[in-house]
Tab-separated table of C-alpha atoms and ligand atoms in Angstrom:
chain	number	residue	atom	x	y	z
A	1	UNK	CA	-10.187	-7.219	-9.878
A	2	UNK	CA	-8.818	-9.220	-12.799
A	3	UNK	CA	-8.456	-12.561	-12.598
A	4	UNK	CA	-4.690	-12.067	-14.180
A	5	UNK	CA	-3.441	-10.195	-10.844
A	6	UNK	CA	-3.855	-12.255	-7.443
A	7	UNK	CA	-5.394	-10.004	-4.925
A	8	UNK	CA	-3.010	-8.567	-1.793
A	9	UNK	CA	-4.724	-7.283	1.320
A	10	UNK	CA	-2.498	-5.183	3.468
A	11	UNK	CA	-2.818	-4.365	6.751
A	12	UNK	CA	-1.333	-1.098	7.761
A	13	UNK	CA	-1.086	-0.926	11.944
A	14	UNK	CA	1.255	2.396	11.949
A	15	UNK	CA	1.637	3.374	15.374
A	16	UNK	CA	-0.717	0.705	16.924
A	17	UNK	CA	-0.484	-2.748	18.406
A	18	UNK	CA	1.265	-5.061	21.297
A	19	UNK	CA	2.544	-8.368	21.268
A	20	UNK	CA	-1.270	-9.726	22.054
A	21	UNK	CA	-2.541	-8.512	18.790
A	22	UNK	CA	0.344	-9.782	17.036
A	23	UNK	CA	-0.770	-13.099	18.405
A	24	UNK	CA	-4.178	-12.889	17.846
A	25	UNK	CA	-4.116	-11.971	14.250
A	26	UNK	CA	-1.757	-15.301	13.422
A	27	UNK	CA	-4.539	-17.528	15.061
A	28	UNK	CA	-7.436	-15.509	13.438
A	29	UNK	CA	-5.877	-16.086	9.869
A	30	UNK	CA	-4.427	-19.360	10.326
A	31	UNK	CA	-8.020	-20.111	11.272
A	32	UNK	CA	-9.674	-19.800	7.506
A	33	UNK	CA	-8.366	-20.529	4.378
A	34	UNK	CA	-6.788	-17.308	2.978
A	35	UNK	CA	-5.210	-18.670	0.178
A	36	UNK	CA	-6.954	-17.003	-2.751
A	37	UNK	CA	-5.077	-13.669	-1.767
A	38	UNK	CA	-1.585	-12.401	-0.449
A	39	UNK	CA	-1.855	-11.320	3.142
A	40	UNK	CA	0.791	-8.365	4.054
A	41	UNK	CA	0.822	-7.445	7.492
A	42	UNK	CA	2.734	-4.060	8.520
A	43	UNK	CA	2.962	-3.799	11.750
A	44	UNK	CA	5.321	-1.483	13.907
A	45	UNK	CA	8.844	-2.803	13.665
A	46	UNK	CA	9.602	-3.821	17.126
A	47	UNK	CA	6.575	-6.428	16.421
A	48	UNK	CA	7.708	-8.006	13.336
A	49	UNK	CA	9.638	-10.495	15.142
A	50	UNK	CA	6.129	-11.654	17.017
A	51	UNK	CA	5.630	-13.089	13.037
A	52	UNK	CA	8.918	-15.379	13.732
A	53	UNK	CA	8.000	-18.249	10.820
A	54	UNK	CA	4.995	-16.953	10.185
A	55	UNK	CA	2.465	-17.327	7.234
A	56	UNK	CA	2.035	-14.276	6.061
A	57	UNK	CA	3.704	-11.811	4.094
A	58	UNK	CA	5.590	-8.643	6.753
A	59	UNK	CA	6.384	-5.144	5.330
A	60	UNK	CA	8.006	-2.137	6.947
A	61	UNK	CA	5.981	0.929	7.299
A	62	UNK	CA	9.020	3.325	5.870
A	63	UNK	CA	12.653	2.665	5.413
A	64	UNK	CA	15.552	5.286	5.064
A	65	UNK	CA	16.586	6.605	1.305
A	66	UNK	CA	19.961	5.954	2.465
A	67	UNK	CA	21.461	2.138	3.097
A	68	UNK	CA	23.952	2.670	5.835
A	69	UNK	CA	25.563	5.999	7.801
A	70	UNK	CA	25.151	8.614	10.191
A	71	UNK	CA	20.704	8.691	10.260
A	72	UNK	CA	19.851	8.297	13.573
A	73	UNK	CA	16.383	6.351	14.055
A	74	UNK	CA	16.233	5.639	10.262
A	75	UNK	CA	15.672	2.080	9.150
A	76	UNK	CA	17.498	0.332	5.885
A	77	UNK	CA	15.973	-1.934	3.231
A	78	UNK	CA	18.639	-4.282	3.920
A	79	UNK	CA	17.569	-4.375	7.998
A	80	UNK	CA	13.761	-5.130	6.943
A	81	UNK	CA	14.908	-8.121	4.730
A	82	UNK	CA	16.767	-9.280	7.926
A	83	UNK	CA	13.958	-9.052	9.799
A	84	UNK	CA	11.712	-11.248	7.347
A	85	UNK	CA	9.685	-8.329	5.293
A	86	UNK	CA	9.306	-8.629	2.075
A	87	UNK	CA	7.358	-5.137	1.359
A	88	UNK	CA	7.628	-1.901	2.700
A	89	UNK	CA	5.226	0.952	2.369
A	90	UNK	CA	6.604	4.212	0.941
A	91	UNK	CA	5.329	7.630	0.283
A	92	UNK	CA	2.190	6.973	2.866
A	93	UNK	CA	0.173	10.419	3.235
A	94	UNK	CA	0.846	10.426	6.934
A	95	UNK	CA	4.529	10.278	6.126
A	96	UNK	CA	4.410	12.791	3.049
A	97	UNK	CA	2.300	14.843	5.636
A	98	UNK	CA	4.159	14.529	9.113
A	99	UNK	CA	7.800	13.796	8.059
A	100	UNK	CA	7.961	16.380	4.677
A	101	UNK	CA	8.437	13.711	2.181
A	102	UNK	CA	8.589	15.530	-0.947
A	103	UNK	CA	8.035	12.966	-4.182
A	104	UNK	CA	11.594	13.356	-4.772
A	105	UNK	CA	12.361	11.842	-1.451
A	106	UNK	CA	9.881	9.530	-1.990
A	107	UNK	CA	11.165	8.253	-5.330
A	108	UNK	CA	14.694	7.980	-3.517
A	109	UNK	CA	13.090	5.554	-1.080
A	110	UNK	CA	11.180	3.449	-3.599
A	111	UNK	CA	15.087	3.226	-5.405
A	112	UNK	CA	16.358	2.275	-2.090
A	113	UNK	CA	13.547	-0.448	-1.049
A	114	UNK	CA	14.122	-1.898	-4.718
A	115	UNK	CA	17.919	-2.261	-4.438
A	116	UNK	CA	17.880	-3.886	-1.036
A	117	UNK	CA	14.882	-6.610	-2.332
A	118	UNK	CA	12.387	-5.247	-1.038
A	119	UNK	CA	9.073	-4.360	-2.650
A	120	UNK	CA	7.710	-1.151	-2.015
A	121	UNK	CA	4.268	0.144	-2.156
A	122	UNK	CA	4.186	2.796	-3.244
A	123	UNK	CA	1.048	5.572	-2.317
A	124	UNK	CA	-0.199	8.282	-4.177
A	125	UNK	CA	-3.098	10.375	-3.789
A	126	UNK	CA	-5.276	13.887	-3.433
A	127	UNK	CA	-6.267	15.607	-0.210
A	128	UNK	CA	-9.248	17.042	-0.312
A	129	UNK	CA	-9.126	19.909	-1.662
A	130	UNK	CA	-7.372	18.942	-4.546
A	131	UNK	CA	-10.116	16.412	-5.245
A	132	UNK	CA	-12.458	19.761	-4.936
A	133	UNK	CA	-11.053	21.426	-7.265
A	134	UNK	CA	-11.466	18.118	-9.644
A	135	UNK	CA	-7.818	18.680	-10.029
A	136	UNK	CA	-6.950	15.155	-8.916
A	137	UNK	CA	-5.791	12.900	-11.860
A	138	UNK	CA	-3.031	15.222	-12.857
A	139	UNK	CA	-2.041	15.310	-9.054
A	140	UNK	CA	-1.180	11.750	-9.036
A	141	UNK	CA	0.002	11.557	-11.960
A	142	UNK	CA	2.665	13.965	-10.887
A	143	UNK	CA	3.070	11.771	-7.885
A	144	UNK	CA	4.052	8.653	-10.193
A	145	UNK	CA	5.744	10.742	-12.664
A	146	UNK	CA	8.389	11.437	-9.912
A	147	UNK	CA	9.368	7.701	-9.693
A	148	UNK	CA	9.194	6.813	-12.868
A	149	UNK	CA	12.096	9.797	-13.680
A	150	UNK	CA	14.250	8.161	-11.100
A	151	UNK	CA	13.586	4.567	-11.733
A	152	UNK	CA	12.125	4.301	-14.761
A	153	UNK	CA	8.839	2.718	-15.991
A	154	UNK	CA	10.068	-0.554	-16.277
A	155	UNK	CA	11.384	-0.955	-12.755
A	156	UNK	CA	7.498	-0.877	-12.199
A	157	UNK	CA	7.240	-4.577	-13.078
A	158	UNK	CA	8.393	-5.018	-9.078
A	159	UNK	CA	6.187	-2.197	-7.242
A	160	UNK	CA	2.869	-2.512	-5.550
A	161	UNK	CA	1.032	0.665	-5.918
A	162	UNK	CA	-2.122	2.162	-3.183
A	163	UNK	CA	-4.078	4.885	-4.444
A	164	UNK	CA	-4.979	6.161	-1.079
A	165	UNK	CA	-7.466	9.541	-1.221
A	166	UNK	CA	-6.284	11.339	1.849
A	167	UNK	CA	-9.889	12.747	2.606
A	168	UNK	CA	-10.580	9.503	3.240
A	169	UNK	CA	-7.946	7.868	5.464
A	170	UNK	CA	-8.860	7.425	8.728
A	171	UNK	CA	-12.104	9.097	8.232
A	172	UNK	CA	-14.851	7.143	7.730
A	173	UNK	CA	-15.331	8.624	4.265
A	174	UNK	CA	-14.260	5.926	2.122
A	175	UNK	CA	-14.101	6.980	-1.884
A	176	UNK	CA	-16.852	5.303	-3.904
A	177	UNK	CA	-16.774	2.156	-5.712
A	178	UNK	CA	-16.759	3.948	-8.910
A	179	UNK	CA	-14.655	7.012	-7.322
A	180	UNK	CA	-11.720	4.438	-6.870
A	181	UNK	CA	-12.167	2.539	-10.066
A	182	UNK	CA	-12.250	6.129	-12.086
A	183	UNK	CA	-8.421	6.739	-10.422
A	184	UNK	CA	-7.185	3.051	-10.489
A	185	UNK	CA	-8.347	3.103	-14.322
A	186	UNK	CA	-6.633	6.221	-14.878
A	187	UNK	CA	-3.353	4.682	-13.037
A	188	UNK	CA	-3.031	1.899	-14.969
A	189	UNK	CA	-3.805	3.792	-18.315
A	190	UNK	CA	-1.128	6.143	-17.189
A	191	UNK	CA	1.665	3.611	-17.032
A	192	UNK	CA	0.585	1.870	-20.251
A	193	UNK	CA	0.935	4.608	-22.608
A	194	UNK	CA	5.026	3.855	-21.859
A	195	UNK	CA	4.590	0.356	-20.510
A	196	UNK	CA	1.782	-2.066	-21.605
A	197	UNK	CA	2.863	-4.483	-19.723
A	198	UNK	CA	4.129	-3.614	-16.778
A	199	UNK	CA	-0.069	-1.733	-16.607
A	200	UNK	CA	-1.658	-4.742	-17.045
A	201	UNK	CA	0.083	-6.900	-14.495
A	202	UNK	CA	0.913	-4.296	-11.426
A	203	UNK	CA	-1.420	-4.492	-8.503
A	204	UNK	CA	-3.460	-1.340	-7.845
A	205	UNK	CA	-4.332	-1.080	-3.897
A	206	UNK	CA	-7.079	1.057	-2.931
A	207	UNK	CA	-7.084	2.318	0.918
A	208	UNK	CA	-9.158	4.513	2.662
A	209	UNK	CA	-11.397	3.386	5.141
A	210	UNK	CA	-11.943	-0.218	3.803
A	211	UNK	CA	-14.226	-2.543	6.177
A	212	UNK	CA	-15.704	-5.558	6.102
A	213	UNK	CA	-19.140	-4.045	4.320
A	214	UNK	CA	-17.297	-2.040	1.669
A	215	UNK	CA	-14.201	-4.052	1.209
A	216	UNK	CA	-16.092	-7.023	-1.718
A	217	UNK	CA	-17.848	-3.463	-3.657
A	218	UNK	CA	-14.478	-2.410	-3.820
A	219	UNK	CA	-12.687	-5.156	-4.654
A	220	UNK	CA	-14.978	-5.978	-7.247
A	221	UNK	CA	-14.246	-2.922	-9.337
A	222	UNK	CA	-12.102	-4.180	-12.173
A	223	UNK	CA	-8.736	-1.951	-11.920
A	224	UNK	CA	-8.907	-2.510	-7.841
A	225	UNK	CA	-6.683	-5.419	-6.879
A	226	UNK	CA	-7.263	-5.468	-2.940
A	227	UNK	CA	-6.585	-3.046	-0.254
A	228	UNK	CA	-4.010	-1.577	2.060
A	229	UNK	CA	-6.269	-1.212	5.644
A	230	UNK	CA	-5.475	0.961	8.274
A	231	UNK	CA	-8.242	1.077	11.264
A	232	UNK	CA	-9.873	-2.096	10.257
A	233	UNK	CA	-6.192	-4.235	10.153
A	234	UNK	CA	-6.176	-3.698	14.220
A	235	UNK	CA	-9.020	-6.241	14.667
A	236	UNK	CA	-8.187	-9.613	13.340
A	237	UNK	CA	-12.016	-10.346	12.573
A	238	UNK	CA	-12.471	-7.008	10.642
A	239	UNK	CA	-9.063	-7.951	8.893
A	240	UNK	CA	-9.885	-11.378	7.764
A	241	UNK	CA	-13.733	-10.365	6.327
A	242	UNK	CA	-11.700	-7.904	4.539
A	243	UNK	CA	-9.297	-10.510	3.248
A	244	UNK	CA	-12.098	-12.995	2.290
A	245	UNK	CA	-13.614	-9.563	0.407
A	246	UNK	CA	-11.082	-10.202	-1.670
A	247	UNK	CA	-12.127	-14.009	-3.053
A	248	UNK	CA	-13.072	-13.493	-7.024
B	1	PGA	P1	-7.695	3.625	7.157
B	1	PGA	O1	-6.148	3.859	6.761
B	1	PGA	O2	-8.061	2.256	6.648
B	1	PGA	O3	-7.711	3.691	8.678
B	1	PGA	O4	-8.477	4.705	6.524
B	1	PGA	C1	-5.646	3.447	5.529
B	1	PGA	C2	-4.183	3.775	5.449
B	1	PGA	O5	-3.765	4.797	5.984
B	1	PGA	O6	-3.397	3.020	4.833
């Protein structure tokens, strides 16, 4: 982490979480001083209103390409600003995975979270065998390639992005220290060769089975600017270690 980039810390809760946990993670944070990093807290969106003048930052988990219309169950940029995010997570494995979202689809929804205000973060990264085959740095490089065609490089100035290795989401097999730093390096170099700028100052989110006892290694790795946390987000202790992981 560079000292240039404040840290963010996301908590990812998918398809987890009640009213109770929504209450005990405000008291757990509120209870230390966080203020070193940005706290993002994605939690299902029938919860977000449990964050009513809250402290934090609130993201969606997905939002529709599309900003109005016919979509049944599909969610609009413009209906997570109303209900206080500021983020929203796009192109998540599970989603890429479950719901068939191609990288063109996903590049339409990083467009669409951008011209409603919101700002997306965006995920890229390999399953497993990809990584096997040591064919993984041209895989994500696709992956980014796709939004930068439809929104350009520049428009990168106002993303978030989460290199999250799919082998290790969920799974207790959390990428190396220098495993994440090898890909975040690559990520940023990526974007610089048509953007300097934009590189150096765009936070790089690793995720993949950060805890409390990996979360400072990781953090510390220069090109790694904080986390997006699935499992651990769901207990507010795990989630605020993690957060104070990120102090430089
Ligand atoms: P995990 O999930 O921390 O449970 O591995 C990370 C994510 O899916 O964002």
């Amino acid at each position: 982490m560079q000292t240039v980039r404040k840290p963010l810390v996301a908590g990812n809760w998918k398809l987890n979480g009640d009213l109770t946990l929504v209450n005990q993670m405000r008291e757990t944070l509120s209870s230390a001083d966080v203020s070193f990093v940005d706290v993002l807290v994605c939690p299902p969106l029938t919860l977000l209103h449990g964050f009513e003048s809250n402290e934090l930052r609130l993201g969606g988990q997905n939002l529709s390409e599309f900003d109005s219309g016919a979509h049944t169950g599909e969610i609009a940029g413009k209906m997570l600003i109303e209900a206080g995010c500021s983020h929203v997570i796009v192109g998540h494995s599970e989603r890429r995975a479950d719901n068939y979202e191609s990288n063109i689809i996903v590049a339409s929804k990083v467009e669409a979270a951008l011209r409603n205000g919101l700002t997306p973060v965006l995920c890229v990264g390999e399953p497993e065998e990809i990584r096997e085959k040591n064919e993984f740095l041209p895989y994500i490089a696709e992956q980014l390639d796709a939004v930068v065609d439809k929104i350009g490089v520049q428009a990168f100035s106002d993303l978030v992005l989460a290199y999250e290795p799919v082998w290790a989401i969920g799974t207790g097999k959390t990428a190396s220290p220098a495993q994440a730093q090898e890909v975040h390096k690559f990520i940023r170099a990526h974007l610089a060769k048509s953007a300097q700028d934009v590189a150096e100052k765009i936070l790089i989110l690793y995720g993949g089975s950060v805890k409390p006892g990996n979360a400072a290694e990781l953090f510390s790795q220069p090109d790694v600017d904080g986390g997006l946390i699935g499992g651990a987000s769901l207990s507010p202790q795990d989630f605020l270690s993690i957060c104070q992981a990120a102090k430089q």
